[in-house]
Amino acid sequence: MREVAIVGIGCTKFGEMWDKSFRDLFIEAGLMALSDAEVSGAQIEALYGGNMSAGMFLEQEHIGALIADYSGLTTNNIPSTRVEAACASGGLALRSGIIAVASGYHDVVISAGIEKMTDVGAEKAMDALASAADREWEAEVGATFPGLYAMMARAHMHELGTTREQLAQVAVKNHYHGSMNPRAQFRNKITIDTVINSPLVADPLRLFDCSPITDGAAAVVLVPAERAKEFTDTPIYVKAAAQASDTISLHDRRSLTSIDATTIAADRAFKMARLQRSQIDVAEVHDCFTIAEIMAIEDLGFFEKGAGGPVTLAGDTAIGGKIPINTSGGLKACGHPVGATGIKQAVEIVEQLRGDAGKRQVDGAEVGLTHNVGGTGGTVVVHILAR
Ligand code: COA
């Protein structure tokens, strides 16, 4: 297997992008990545596009062909593949591109992610998102995504003592990070009181415990490491691209307070990278709900089980803390266009490792990690990137 490097990145602004179509968004992100890597469209040999549910959000399928067509990449008839794993579609598109380059099948590959969610009403969006759960055994009997994560939150509070304030602090920290990110959907700073007094969504989760409904796209250019310097002076190397799966239904899981696929994917990633948890300088983790970030930092092995809440309240996961988590603002404040999130996480880590993250910069960041979850943990993808 060849080592792979990221040599170009692009990401649109995230939010309610009513003036931009699905096509506009992926073209914008793709062009930014190509221009960053100084490659022309003609040099691209393959494309992997993460997208969860254009069928339900836009009544459009056949996304691989659509992206290739409207990006002008049909001239060379390159292979263009849509990748789907619910909210982990972007992470999986990244891993698919990495495997294509590592294997020697292709040299210059784009991995992208795209979702346009705000063209439908809240009810339809909720229904589309519910298709990431088990439709027959969860969604049909009324379980929504906030509802499923609320059950995890209740169990975590009951078994491990996590408090309402600790959950809220995840959102406070991520809004603070998002306030420094020009791409973020929400750039307002909030307090614990803002979260605790916001409308109830699914007890104990409130509005500010939830990631929002978002439009956005992101893209990265991948090449073999030995060719990276042809494209950029600051290549970022892929040290690991790991994936794990688990039962799609929450009720079939071993535990409600851990996502086992996270632990397994992380173990695989650290083994592949030959690195220790303590060597990670910055991480983007899947905080679709505040409880999800607390479980992620525990299951990834950064903190002991049950310590996720207290360390968050103590500031250990904020910029300047022991291990800054979600410097982009995370899914909570930067936004969560489901198919694009996994690629946006990589874009943020590349900016951090290049030293280009502006006010959000983590001093001396050399190694970063991304963690992208599909559904309630049926799919997890973990990448480790290094300068
Ligand atoms: N955090 C903070 N503010 C939010 C927000 C969020 N997650 N979602 C919406 N808002 C704000 C809006 O900006 C709007 O503010 P305004 O009145 O000042 O303009 C207000 O809340 C109402 O917005 P609206 O779009 O009507 O909210 P909603 O009630 O339809 O939806 C949720 C709110 C939480 C239900 C929705 O964002 C949601 O379903 N989130 C979860 C998404 C999800 O499950 N993703 C997959 C995870 S795996």
Tab-separated table of C-alpha atoms in Angstrom, residues 126-306:
chain	number	residue	atom	x	y	z
A	126	MET	CA	-36.708	14.647	10.294
A	127	ASP	CA	-38.135	11.760	8.235
A	128	ALA	CA	-35.129	11.738	5.882
A	129	LEU	CA	-32.763	11.666	8.870
A	130	ALA	CA	-34.785	8.861	10.453
A	131	SER	CA	-33.902	6.697	7.448
A	132	ALA	CA	-30.406	6.413	8.990
A	133	ALA	CA	-32.016	4.396	11.783
A	134	ASP	CA	-33.791	1.057	11.388
A	135	ARG	CA	-36.971	2.149	9.572
A	136	GLU	CA	-38.920	-0.960	10.565
A	137	TRP	CA	-37.934	-1.292	14.224
A	138	GLU	CA	-37.091	2.299	15.233
A	139	ALA	CA	-38.437	5.024	12.929
A	140	GLU	CA	-41.829	3.383	12.232
A	141	VAL	CA	-42.548	3.242	15.955
A	142	GLY	CA	-41.766	6.917	16.414
A	143	ALA	CA	-38.052	7.091	17.250
A	144	THR	CA	-36.453	10.237	15.836
A	145	PHE	CA	-32.717	10.965	15.920
A	146	PRO	CA	-32.987	13.393	18.814
A	147	GLY	CA	-35.122	10.705	20.536
A	148	LEU	CA	-32.512	7.962	20.075
A	149	TYR	CA	-29.641	10.148	21.327
A	150	ALA	CA	-31.860	11.306	24.208
A	151	MET	CA	-32.053	7.677	25.363
A	152	MET	CA	-28.249	7.488	25.288
A	153	ALA	CA	-28.047	10.749	27.240
A	154	ARG	CA	-30.466	9.497	29.917
A	155	ALA	CA	-28.517	6.232	30.272
A	156	HIS	CA	-25.191	8.126	30.472
A	157	MET	CA	-26.597	10.443	33.151
A	158	HIS	CA	-27.999	7.495	35.106
A	159	GLU	CA	-25.019	5.104	34.844
A	160	LEU	CA	-22.079	7.509	34.742
A	161	GLY	CA	-23.342	10.605	36.527
A	162	THR	CA	-23.162	13.004	33.585
A	163	THR	CA	-25.002	16.211	34.437
A	164	ARG	CA	-27.247	18.622	32.559
A	165	GLU	CA	-24.575	21.360	32.907
A	166	GLN	CA	-21.848	19.107	31.475
A	167	LEU	CA	-23.977	18.362	28.399
A	168	ALA	CA	-24.669	22.077	27.978
A	169	GLN	CA	-20.968	22.937	28.185
A	170	VAL	CA	-20.311	20.917	25.002
A	171	ALA	CA	-22.618	23.311	23.135
A	172	VAL	CA	-21.177	26.388	24.882
A	173	LYS	CA	-17.627	25.359	23.894
A	174	ASN	CA	-18.563	24.484	20.317
A	175	HIS	CA	-20.459	27.756	19.806
A	176	TYR	CA	-17.381	29.563	21.157
A	177	HIS	CA	-15.164	27.735	18.636
A	178	GLY	CA	-17.735	28.368	15.888
A	179	SER	CA	-17.720	32.093	16.685
A	180	MET	CA	-14.159	32.119	15.280
A	181	ASN	CA	-15.001	30.129	12.134
A	182	PRO	CA	-16.161	32.189	9.140
A	183	ARG	CA	-17.723	29.029	7.627
A	184	ALA	CA	-19.887	28.214	10.658
A	185	GLN	CA	-23.701	28.241	10.553
A	186	PHE	CA	-23.912	29.668	14.101
A	187	ARG	CA	-21.317	32.226	15.199
A	188	ASN	CA	-23.076	33.348	18.385
A	189	LYS	CA	-21.529	32.657	21.775
A	190	ILE	CA	-23.933	31.094	24.269
A	191	THR	CA	-23.995	30.220	27.969
A	192	ILE	CA	-25.044	27.154	29.923
A	193	ASP	CA	-28.293	28.998	30.711
A	194	THR	CA	-28.980	29.467	26.974
A	195	VAL	CA	-28.872	25.693	26.533
A	196	ILE	CA	-30.783	24.761	29.667
A	197	ASN	CA	-33.571	27.252	28.954
A	198	SER	CA	-33.928	26.465	25.236
A	199	PRO	CA	-37.016	24.545	24.010
A	200	LEU	CA	-37.167	20.853	24.846
A	201	VAL	CA	-36.672	18.595	21.801
A	202	ALA	CA	-36.408	15.079	23.307
A	203	ASP	CA	-35.868	14.960	27.068
A	204	PRO	CA	-33.164	15.675	28.235
A	205	LEU	CA	-31.976	17.160	24.910
A	206	ARG	CA	-32.946	20.755	24.160
A	207	LEU	CA	-32.630	22.859	21.008
A	208	PHE	CA	-29.047	23.890	21.813
A	209	ASP	CA	-28.047	20.260	22.474
A	210	CYS	CA	-28.801	19.479	18.801
A	211	SER	CA	-26.875	19.965	15.580
A	212	PRO	CA	-28.964	21.961	13.091
A	213	ILE	CA	-30.346	21.282	9.602
A	214	THR	CA	-27.675	22.553	7.201
A	215	ASP	CA	-26.645	22.977	3.560
A	216	GLY	CA	-22.989	22.667	2.601
A	217	ALA	CA	-20.256	20.874	0.698
A	218	ALA	CA	-16.563	20.123	1.160
A	219	ALA	CA	-13.847	18.451	-0.915
A	220	VAL	CA	-10.237	17.271	-0.637
A	221	VAL	CA	-7.651	16.272	-3.255
A	222	LEU	CA	-5.682	13.072	-2.564
A	223	VAL	CA	-2.428	11.937	-4.203
A	224	PRO	CA	0.332	9.407	-3.423
A	225	ALA	CA	2.668	10.855	-0.765
A	226	GLU	CA	5.673	10.512	-3.060
A	227	ARG	CA	4.024	12.963	-5.525
A	228	ALA	CA	2.644	15.382	-2.902
A	229	LYS	CA	5.335	18.047	-3.300
A	230	GLU	CA	4.354	18.425	-6.985
A	231	PHE	CA	1.113	19.995	-5.725
A	232	THR	CA	1.843	21.766	-2.438
A	233	ASP	CA	4.599	22.719	0.005
A	234	THR	CA	2.379	21.657	2.912
A	235	PRO	CA	1.067	18.140	2.271
A	236	ILE	CA	-0.826	16.507	5.114
A	237	TYR	CA	-0.224	12.768	5.346
A	238	VAL	CA	-2.903	10.140	5.990
A	239	LYS	CA	-1.627	7.939	8.814
A	240	ALA	CA	-4.795	5.867	9.198
A	241	ALA	CA	-8.222	5.412	7.618
A	242	ALA	CA	-10.253	2.995	9.737
A	243	GLN	CA	-13.894	1.966	9.693
A	244	ALA	CA	-16.130	-0.244	11.824
A	245	SER	CA	-19.776	-1.244	11.755
A	246	ASP	CA	-22.286	-2.352	14.382
A	247	THR	CA	-26.012	-3.105	14.625
A	248	ILE	CA	-28.126	-0.435	12.963
A	249	SER	CA	-30.677	-0.481	15.823
A	250	LEU	CA	-29.843	0.997	19.185
A	251	HIS	CA	-31.847	-1.667	21.051
A	252	ASP	CA	-29.563	-4.434	19.695
A	253	ARG	CA	-26.402	-2.843	21.118
A	254	ARG	CA	-24.264	-4.086	24.005
A	255	SER	CA	-24.459	-0.682	25.685
A	256	LEU	CA	-26.393	2.580	25.471
A	257	THR	CA	-23.546	4.610	26.954
A	258	SER	CA	-20.791	3.678	24.467
A	259	ILE	CA	-20.615	3.450	20.695
A	260	ASP	CA	-18.581	0.266	20.262
A	261	ALA	CA	-17.883	0.951	16.563
A	262	THR	CA	-16.054	4.111	17.686
A	263	THR	CA	-13.800	2.164	20.061
A	264	ILE	CA	-13.098	-0.499	17.434
A	265	ALA	CA	-12.439	1.974	14.582
A	266	ALA	CA	-10.175	4.013	16.901
A	267	ASP	CA	-8.205	0.916	17.978
A	268	ARG	CA	-7.732	0.024	14.303
A	269	ALA	CA	-6.680	3.570	13.428
A	270	PHE	CA	-4.116	3.917	16.235
A	271	LYS	CA	-2.644	0.503	15.348
A	272	MET	CA	-2.427	1.470	11.672
A	273	ALA	CA	-0.825	4.838	12.481
A	274	ARG	CA	1.469	3.364	15.164
A	275	LEU	CA	0.552	6.309	17.378
A	276	GLN	CA	-0.761	6.738	20.927
A	277	ARG	CA	-3.896	8.647	21.976
A	278	SER	CA	-1.641	11.135	23.789
A	279	GLN	CA	-0.043	12.130	20.474
A	280	ILE	CA	-3.272	13.608	19.060
A	281	ASP	CA	-3.084	17.419	19.203
A	282	VAL	CA	-6.565	18.241	17.876
A	283	ALA	CA	-9.685	16.274	16.921
A	284	GLU	CA	-12.970	16.781	15.114
A	285	VAL	CA	-15.538	14.377	16.594
A	286	HIS	CA	-19.170	13.642	15.745
A	287	ASP	CA	-21.190	15.878	18.101
A	288	CYS	CA	-24.582	15.534	16.388
A	289	PHE	CA	-25.955	15.974	19.933
A	290	THR	CA	-24.044	17.152	23.010
A	291	ILE	CA	-24.112	13.629	24.500
A	292	ALA	CA	-22.472	12.313	21.311
A	293	GLU	CA	-19.329	14.403	21.902
A	294	ILE	CA	-19.062	13.211	25.505
A	295	MET	CA	-19.369	9.575	24.400
A	296	ALA	CA	-16.922	10.149	21.512
A	297	ILE	CA	-14.085	11.558	23.629
A	298	GLU	CA	-14.495	8.609	26.009
A	299	ASP	CA	-14.881	5.888	23.345
A	300	LEU	CA	-11.944	7.236	21.304
A	301	GLY	CA	-9.859	6.703	24.446
A	302	PHE	CA	-8.948	10.340	25.121
A	303	PHE	CA	-10.619	10.171	28.553
A	304	GLU	CA	-11.860	7.437	30.921
A	305	LYS	CA	-15.491	6.336	30.693
A	306	GLY	CA	-17.555	8.768	32.733
